[in-house]
mmCIF file of C-alpha atoms in Angstrom:
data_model
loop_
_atom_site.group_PDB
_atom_site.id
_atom_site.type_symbol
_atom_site.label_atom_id
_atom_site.label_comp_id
_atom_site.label_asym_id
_atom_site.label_seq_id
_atom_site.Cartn_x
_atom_site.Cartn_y
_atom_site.Cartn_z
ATOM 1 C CA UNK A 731 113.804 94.254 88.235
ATOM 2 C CA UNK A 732 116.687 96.418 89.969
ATOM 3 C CA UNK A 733 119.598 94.278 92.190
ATOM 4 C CA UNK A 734 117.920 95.304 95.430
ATOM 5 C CA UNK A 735 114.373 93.675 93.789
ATOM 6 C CA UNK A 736 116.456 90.486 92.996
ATOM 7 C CA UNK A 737 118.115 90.106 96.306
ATOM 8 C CA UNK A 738 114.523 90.284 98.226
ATOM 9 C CA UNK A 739 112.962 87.740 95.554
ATOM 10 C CA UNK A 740 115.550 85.443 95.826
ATOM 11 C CA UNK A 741 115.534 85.215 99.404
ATOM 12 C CA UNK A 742 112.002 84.664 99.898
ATOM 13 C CA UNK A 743 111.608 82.161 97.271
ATOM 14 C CA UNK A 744 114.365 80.147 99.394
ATOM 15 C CA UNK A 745 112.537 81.137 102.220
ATOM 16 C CA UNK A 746 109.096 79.326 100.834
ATOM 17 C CA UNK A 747 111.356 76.360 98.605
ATOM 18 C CA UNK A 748 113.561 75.496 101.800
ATOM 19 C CA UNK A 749 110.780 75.444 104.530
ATOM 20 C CA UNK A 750 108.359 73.743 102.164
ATOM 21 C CA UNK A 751 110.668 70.386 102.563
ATOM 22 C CA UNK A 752 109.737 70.714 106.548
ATOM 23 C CA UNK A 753 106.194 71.932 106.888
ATOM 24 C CA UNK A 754 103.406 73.106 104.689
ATOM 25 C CA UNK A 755 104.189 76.380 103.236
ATOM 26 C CA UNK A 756 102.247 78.786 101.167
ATOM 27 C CA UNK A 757 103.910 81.848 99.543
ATOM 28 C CA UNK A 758 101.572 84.648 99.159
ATOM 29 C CA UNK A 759 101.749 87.789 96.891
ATOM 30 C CA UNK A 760 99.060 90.078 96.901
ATOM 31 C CA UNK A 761 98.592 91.540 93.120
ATOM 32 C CA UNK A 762 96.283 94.377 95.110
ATOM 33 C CA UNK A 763 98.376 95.436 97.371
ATOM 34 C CA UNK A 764 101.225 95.249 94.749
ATOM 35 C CA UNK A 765 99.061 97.823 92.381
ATOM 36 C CA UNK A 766 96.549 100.277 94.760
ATOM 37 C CA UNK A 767 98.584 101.860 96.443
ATOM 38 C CA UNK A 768 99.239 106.063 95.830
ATOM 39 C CA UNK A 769 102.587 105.557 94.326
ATOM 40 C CA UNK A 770 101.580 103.065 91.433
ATOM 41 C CA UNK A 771 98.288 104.867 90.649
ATOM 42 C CA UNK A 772 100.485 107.887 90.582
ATOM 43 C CA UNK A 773 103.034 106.736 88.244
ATOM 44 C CA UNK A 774 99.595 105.801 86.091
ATOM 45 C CA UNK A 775 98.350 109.220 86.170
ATOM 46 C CA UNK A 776 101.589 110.261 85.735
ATOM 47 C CA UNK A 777 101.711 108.209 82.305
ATOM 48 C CA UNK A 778 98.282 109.738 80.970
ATOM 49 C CA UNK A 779 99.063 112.969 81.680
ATOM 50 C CA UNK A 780 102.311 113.292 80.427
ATOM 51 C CA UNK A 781 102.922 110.346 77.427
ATOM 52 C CA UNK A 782 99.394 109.620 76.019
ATOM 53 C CA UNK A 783 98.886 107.357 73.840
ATOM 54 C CA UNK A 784 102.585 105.764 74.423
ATOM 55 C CA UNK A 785 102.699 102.426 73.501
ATOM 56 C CA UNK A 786 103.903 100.169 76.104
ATOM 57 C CA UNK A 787 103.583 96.526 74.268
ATOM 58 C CA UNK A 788 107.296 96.830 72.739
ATOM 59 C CA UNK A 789 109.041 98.469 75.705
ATOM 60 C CA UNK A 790 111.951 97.091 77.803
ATOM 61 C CA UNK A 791 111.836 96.982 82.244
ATOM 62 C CA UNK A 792 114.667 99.918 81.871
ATOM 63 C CA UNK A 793 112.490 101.929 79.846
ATOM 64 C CA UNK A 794 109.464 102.062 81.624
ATOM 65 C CA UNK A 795 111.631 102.330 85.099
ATOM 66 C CA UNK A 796 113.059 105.619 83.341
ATOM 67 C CA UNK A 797 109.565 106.849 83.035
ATOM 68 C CA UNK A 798 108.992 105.861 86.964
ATOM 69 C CA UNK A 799 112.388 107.757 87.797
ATOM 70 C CA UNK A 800 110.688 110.906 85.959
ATOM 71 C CA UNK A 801 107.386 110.534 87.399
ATOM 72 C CA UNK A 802 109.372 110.459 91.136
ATOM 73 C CA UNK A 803 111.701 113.701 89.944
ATOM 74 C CA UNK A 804 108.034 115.676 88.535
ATOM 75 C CA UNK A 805 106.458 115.080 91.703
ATOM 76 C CA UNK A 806 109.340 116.025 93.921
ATOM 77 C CA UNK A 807 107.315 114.901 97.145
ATOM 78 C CA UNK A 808 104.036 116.681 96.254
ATOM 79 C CA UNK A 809 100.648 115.076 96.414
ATOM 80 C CA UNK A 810 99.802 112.325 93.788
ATOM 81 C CA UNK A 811 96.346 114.729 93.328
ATOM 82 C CA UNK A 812 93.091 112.642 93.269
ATOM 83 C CA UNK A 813 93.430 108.854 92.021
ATOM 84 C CA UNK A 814 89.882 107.487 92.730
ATOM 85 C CA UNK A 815 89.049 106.429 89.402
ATOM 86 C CA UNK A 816 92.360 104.360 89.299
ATOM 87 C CA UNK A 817 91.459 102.505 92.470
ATOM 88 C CA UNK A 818 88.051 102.114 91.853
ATOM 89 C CA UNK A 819 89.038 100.301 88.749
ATOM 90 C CA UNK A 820 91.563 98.147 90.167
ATOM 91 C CA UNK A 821 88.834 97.633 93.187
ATOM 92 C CA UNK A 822 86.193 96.768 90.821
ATOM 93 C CA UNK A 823 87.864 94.383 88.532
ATOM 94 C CA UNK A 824 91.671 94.087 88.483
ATOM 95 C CA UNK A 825 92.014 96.622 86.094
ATOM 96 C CA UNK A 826 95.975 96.767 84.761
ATOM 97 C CA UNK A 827 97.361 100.322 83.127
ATOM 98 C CA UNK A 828 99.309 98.960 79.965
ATOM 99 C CA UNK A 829 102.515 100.035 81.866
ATOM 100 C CA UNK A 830 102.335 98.029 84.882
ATOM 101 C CA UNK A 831 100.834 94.940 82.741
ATOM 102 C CA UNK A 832 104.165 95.159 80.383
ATOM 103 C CA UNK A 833 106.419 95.249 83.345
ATOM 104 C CA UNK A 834 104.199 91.926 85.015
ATOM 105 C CA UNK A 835 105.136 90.136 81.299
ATOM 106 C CA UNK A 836 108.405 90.930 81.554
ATOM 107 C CA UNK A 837 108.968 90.300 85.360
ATOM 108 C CA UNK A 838 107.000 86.758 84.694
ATOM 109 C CA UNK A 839 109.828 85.935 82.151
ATOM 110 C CA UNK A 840 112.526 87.594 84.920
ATOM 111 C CA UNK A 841 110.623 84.821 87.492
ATOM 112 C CA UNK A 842 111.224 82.350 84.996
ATOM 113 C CA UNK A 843 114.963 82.782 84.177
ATOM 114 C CA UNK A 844 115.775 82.971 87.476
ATOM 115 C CA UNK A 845 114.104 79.850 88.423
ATOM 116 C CA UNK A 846 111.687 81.382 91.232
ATOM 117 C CA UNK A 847 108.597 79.637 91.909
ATOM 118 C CA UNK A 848 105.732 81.458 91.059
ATOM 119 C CA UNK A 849 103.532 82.775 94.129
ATOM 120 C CA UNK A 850 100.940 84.230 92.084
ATOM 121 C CA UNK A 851 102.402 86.991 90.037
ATOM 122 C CA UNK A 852 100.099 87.481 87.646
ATOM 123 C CA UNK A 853 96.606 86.130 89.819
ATOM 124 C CA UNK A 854 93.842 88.937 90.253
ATOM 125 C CA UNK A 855 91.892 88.016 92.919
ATOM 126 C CA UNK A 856 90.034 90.021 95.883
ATOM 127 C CA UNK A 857 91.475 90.543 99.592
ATOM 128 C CA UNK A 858 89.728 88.232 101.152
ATOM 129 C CA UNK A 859 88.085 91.188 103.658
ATOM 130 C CA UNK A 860 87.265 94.685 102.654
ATOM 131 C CA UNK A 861 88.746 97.411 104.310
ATOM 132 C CA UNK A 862 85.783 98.240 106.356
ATOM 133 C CA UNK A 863 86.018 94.745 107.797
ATOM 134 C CA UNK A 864 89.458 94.998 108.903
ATOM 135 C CA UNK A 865 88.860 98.250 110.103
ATOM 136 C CA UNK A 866 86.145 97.382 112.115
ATOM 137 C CA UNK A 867 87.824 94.252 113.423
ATOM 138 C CA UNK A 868 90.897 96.692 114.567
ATOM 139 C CA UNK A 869 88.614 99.056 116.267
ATOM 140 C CA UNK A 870 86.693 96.397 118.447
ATOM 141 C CA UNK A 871 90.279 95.081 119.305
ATOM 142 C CA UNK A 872 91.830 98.187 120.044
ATOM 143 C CA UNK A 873 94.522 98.174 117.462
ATOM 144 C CA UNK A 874 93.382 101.157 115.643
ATOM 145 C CA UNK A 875 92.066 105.219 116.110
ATOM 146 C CA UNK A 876 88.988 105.732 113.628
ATOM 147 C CA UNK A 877 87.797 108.577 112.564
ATOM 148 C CA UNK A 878 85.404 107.867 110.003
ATOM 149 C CA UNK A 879 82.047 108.282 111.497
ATOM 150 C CA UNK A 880 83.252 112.556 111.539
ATOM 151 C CA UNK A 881 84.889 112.258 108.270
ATOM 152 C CA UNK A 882 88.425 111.662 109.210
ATOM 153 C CA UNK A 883 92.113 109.717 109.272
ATOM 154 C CA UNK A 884 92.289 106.217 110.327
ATOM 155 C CA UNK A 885 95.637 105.087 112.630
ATOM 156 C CA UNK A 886 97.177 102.047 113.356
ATOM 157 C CA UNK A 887 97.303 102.172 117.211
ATOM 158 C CA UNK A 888 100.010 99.900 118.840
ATOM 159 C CA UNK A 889 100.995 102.549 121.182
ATOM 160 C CA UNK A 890 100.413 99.670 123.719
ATOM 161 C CA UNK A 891 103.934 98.497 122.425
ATOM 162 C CA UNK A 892 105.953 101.698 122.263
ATOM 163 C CA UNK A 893 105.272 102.065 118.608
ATOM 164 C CA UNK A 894 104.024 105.401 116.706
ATOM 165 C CA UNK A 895 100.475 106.110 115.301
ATOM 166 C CA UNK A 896 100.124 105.042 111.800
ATOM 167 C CA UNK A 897 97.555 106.077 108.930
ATOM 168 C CA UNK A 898 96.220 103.167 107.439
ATOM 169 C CA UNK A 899 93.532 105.605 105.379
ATOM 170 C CA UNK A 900 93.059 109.402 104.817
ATOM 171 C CA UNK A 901 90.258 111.571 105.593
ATOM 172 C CA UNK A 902 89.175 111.163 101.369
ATOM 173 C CA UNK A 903 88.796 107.627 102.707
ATOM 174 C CA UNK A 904 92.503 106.418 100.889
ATOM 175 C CA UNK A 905 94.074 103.353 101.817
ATOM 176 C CA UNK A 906 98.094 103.288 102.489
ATOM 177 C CA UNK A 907 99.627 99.761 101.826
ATOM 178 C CA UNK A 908 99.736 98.743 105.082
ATOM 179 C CA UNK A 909 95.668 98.349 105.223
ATOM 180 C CA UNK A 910 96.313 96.415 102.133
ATOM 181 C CA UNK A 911 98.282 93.941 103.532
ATOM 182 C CA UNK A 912 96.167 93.756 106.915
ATOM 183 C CA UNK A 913 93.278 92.767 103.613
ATOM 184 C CA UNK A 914 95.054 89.966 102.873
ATOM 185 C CA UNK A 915 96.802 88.603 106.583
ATOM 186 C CA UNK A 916 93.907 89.226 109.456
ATOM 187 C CA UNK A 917 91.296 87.248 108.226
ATOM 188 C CA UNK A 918 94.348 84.066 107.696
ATOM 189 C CA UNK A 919 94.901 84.655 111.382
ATOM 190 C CA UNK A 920 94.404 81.292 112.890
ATOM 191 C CA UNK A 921 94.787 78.767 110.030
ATOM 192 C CA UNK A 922 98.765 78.848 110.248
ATOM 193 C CA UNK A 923 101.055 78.019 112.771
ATOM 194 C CA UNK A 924 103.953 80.483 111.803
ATOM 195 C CA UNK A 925 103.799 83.865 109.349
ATOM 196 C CA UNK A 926 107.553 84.691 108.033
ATOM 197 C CA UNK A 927 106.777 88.687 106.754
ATOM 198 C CA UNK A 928 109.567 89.335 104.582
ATOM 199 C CA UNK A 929 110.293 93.123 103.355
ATOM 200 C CA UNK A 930 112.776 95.751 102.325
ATOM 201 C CA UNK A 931 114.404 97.230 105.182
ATOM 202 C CA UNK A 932 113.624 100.635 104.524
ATOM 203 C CA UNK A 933 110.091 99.046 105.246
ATOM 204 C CA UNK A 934 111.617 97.282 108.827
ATOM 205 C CA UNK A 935 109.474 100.433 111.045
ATOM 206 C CA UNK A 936 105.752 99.617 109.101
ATOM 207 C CA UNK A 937 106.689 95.871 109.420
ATOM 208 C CA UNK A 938 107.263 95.625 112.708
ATOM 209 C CA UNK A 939 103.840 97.559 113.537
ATOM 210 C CA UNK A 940 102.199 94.752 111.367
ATOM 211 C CA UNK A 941 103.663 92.163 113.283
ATOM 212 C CA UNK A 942 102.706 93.788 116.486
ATOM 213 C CA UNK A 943 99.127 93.946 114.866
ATOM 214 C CA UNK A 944 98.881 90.311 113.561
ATOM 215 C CA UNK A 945 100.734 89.247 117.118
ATOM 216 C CA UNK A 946 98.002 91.288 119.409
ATOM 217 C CA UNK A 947 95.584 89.348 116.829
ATOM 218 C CA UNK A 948 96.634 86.005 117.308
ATOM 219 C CA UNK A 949 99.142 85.191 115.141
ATOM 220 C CA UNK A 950 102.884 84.121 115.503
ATOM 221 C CA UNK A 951 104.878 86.489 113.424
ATOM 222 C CA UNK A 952 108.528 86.320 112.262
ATOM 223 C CA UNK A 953 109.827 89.114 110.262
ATOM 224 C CA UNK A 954 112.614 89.214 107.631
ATOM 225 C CA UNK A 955 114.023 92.611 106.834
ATOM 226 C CA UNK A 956 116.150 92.497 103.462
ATOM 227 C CA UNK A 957 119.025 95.419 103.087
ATOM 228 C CA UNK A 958 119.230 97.077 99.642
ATOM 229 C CA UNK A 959 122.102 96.456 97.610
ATOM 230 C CA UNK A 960 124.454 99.037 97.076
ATOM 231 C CA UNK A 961 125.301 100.293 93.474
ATOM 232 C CA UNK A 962 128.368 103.052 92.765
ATOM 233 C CA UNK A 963 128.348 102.956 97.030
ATOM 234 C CA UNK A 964 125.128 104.191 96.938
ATOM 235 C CA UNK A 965 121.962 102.612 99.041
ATOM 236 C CA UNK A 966 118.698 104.298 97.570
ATOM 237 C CA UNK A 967 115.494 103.547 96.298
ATOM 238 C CA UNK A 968 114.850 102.309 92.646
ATOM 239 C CA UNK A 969 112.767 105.386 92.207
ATOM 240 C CA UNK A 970 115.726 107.356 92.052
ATOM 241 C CA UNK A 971 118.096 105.396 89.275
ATOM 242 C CA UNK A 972 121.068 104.391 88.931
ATOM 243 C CA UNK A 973 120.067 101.016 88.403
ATOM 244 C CA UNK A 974 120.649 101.094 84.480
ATOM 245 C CA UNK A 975 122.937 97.722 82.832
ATOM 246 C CA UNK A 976 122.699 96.082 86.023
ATOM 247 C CA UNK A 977 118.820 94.752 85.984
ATOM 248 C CA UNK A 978 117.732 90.990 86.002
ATOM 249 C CA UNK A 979 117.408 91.520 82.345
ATOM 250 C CA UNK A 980 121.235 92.699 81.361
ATOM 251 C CA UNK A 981 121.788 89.466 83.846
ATOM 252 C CA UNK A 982 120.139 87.330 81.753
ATOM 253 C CA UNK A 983 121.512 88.405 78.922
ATOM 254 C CA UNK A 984 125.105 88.488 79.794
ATOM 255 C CA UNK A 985 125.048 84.680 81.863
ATOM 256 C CA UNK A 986 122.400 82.440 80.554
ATOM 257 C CA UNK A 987 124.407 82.154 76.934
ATOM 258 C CA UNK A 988 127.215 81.277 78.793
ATOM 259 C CA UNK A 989 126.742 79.366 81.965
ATOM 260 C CA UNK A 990 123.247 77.762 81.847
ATOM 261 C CA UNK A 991 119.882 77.755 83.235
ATOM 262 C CA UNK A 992 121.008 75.568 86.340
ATOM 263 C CA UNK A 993 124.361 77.492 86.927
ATOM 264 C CA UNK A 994 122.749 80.626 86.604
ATOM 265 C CA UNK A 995 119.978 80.433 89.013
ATOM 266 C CA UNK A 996 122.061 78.552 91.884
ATOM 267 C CA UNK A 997 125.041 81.463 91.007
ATOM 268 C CA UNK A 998 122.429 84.354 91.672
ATOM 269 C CA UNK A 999 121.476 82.802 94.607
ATOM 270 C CA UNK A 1000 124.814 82.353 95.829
ATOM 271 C CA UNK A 1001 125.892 85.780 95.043
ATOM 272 C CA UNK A 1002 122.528 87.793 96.169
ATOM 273 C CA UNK A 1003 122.027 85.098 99.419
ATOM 274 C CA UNK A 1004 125.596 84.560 100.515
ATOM 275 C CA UNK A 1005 127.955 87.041 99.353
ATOM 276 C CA UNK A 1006 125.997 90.179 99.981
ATOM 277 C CA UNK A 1007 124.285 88.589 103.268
ATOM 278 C CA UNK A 1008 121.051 90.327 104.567
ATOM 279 C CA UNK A 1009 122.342 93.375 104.974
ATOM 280 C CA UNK A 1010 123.323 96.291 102.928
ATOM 281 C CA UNK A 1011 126.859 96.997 103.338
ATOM 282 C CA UNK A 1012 128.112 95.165 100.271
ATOM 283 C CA UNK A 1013 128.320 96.852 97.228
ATOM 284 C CA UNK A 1014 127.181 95.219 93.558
ATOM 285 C CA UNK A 1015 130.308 93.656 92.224
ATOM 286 C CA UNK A 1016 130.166 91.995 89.041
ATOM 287 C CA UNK A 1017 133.257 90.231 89.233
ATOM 288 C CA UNK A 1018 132.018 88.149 92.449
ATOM 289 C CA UNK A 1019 129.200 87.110 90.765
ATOM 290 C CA UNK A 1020 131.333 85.068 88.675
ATOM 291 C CA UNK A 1021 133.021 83.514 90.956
ATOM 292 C CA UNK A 1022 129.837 82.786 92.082
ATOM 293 C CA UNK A 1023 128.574 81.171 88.899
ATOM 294 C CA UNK A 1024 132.327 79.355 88.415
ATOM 295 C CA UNK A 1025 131.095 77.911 92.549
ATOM 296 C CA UNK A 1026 127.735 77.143 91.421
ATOM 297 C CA UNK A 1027 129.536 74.966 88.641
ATOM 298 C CA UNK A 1028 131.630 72.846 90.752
ATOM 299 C CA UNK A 1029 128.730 72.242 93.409
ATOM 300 C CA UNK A 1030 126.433 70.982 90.557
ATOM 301 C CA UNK A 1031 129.384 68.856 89.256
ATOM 302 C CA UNK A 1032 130.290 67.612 92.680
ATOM 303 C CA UNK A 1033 128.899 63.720 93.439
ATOM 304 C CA UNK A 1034 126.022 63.695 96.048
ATOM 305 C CA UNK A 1035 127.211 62.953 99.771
ATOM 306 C CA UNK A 1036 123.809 61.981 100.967
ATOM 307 C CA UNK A 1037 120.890 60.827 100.419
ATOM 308 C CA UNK A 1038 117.309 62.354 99.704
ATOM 309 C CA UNK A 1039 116.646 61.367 103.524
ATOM 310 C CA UNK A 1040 119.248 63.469 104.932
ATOM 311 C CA UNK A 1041 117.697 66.669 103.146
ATOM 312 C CA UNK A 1042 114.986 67.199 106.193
ATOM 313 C CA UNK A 1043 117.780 67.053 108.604
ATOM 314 C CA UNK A 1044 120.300 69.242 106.857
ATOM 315 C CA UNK A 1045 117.362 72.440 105.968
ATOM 316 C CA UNK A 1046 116.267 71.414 109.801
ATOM 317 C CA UNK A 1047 119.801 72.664 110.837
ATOM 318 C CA UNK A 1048 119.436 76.010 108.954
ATOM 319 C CA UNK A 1049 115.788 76.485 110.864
ATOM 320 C CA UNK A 1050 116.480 76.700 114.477
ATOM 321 C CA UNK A 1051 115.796 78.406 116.828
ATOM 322 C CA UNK A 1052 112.746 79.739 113.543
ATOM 323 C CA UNK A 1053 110.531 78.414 112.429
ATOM 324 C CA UNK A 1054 111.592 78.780 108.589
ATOM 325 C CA UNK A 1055 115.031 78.140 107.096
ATOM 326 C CA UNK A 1056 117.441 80.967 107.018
ATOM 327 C CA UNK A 1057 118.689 81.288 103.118
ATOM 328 C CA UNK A 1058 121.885 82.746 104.881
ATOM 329 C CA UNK A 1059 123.084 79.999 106.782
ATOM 330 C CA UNK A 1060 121.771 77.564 104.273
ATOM 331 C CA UNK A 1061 123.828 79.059 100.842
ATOM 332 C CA UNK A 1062 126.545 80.014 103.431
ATOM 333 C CA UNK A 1063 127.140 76.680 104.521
ATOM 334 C CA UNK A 1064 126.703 75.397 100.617
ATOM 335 C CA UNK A 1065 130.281 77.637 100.091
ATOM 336 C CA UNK A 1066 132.099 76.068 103.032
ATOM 337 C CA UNK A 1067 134.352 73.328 101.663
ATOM 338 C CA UNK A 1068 134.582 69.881 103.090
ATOM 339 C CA UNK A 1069 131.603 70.176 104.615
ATOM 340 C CA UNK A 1070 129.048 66.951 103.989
ATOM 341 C CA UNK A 1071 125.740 67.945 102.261
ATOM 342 C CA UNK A 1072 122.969 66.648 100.254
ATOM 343 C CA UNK A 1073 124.072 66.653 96.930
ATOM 344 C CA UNK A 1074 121.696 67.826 93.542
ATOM 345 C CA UNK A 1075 118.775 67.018 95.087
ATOM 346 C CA UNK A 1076 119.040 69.699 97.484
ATOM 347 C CA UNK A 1077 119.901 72.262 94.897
ATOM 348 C CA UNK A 1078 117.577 71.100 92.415
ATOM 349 C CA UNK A 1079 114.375 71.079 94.718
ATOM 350 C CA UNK A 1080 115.274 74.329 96.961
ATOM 351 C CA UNK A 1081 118.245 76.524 94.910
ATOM 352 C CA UNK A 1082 117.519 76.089 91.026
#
């Protein structure tokens, strides 16, 4: 779990925690569209191919992140070659490579320590459509170019709002994550008031054309984009390193023994939320994130200035003009001094 993983995490758990004390709120992570998908069944082929028989039960995150940094330098942008029996047996029955289930043991400990609320981590359950549902759904709405029926590409189509074709599935009949995700959303169309999609920002341009998608099919979508964070001034993907000492793990280690399980989850939250905003022009710097945990001290020791009815009122303030709270403004205006908040009840039900 890399800086840039912790930053997005932590701001949609606020996300879900805050906007749960104003409206009904369910968090949803898909564990299929998390796993089949061409770069994770890569990685597994990657494994079998190249380290067979490797043990995986007594390996560390950094470990089996150096073996995902390999697999991206060995296939140097070529194709991931044919993965079908990987995705049939995730298709069939949630089937886990030992890999990917040590890292989901070690991230459900990460979840833990950091005090994150669990959306369902660890759940295997169906889409609730198959892909030939959604696909026929987009098709009768216009939203997408198939060419099955001769053997072809699928596309995304929302042209209609300036926005490039997209394949959703290859001629070999291969879904991309986007299809994935349009699995789990279109057929939820219609029993919520408000979607919040929350993502990378590398991932902003696919986002966007699932928004437009979910908009055209009813629903009323907000979207989140989350900037990287920066390590030795760098802004890359986790695929390529230079993540090493700096993972939620080595974070753990170095401030639990020292500050606390309440200090350390409302300091990360501080740091990743309101020092490094939403953007990506911060750098990681270790030294603010103590003065982060040395703030989170003095807010947990500070006597409440309101009551557990002002809490609504306060997150409601952090909301507007969207429909969810902002973490931003919220942690933001936790840092400004003098200024009258809810005291540990806030922090204890939405920050720790």
């Amino acid at each position: 779990m890399t800086p840039s993983h912790i930053k997005g995490l932590l701001w949609a758990d606020v996300i879900s925690r805050a906007t749960a004390v104003l409206a009904d709120v369910d968090h949803l992570h898909s564990h299929t569209v998390a796993v089949a998908n061409a770069q994770t069944l890569g990685f597994w082929a990657h494994l079998d191919a190249h380290h067979p028989g490797l043990d995986f039960s007594g390996l560390d995150e950094e470990h089996i992140g150096s073996l995902y940094v390999e697999f991206q330098r060995r296939r140097d942008g070529g194709a991931f070659g044919d993965l079908s029996a990987y995705h049939e047996a995730v298709a069939r029955d949630g089937w886990l490579h030992p890999a990917s289930s040590r890292v989901l043991d070690l991230w459900t400990r990460r979840w833990a320590e950091l005090g994150m609320r669990d959306p369902g981590l660890t759940a295997r359950r169906p889409p609730p459509a198959t892909a030939d549902e959604v696909l026929d759904l987009l098709a009768r709405r216009g939203l997408c170019i198939d060419h099955r029926p001769s053997g072809g590409p699928v596309y995304l189509d929302a042209t209609r709002h300036g926005l490039p074709l997209r394949q959703i599935m290859s001629a070999g009949r291969h879904a991309n994550y986007l299809l994935g995700l349009l699995r789990e959303l279109a057929p939820l169309v219609g029993s919520y008031d408000s979607v919040v999609l929350a993502c990378d920002r590398e991932a902003v341009p696919d986002y966007t054309l699932l928004a437009k998608v979910l908009t055209d099919l009813g629903a009323a979508v907000t979207l989140v984009g989350i900037g990287r964070v920066r390590l030795g001034g760098d802004l890359k993907s986790s695929r390529h390193g230079g993540w090493e000492g700096r993972t939620a793990a080595h974070l753990a280690e170095e401030f639990l023994p020292r500050v606390g399980p309440a200090i350390y989850r409302l300091g990360v939250r501080l740091y990743y939320i309101a020092v490094l905003g939403q953007g990506d022009r911060e750098p990681f710097r270790p030294e603010l994130l103590w003065r982060c945990m040395a703030r989170a001290k003095r807010l947990l020791d500070r006597p409440a200035t309101g009551t557990g009815a002002d809490l609504p009122e306060f997150l409601a303030r952090h909301a507007r003009p969207h429909p969810h709270v902002d973490p931003y403004r919220l942690t933001t205006a936790l840092l400004t001094r003098n200024r009258p908040a809810p005291g540990r009840e806030l922090l204890e039900k939405v920050l720790i």
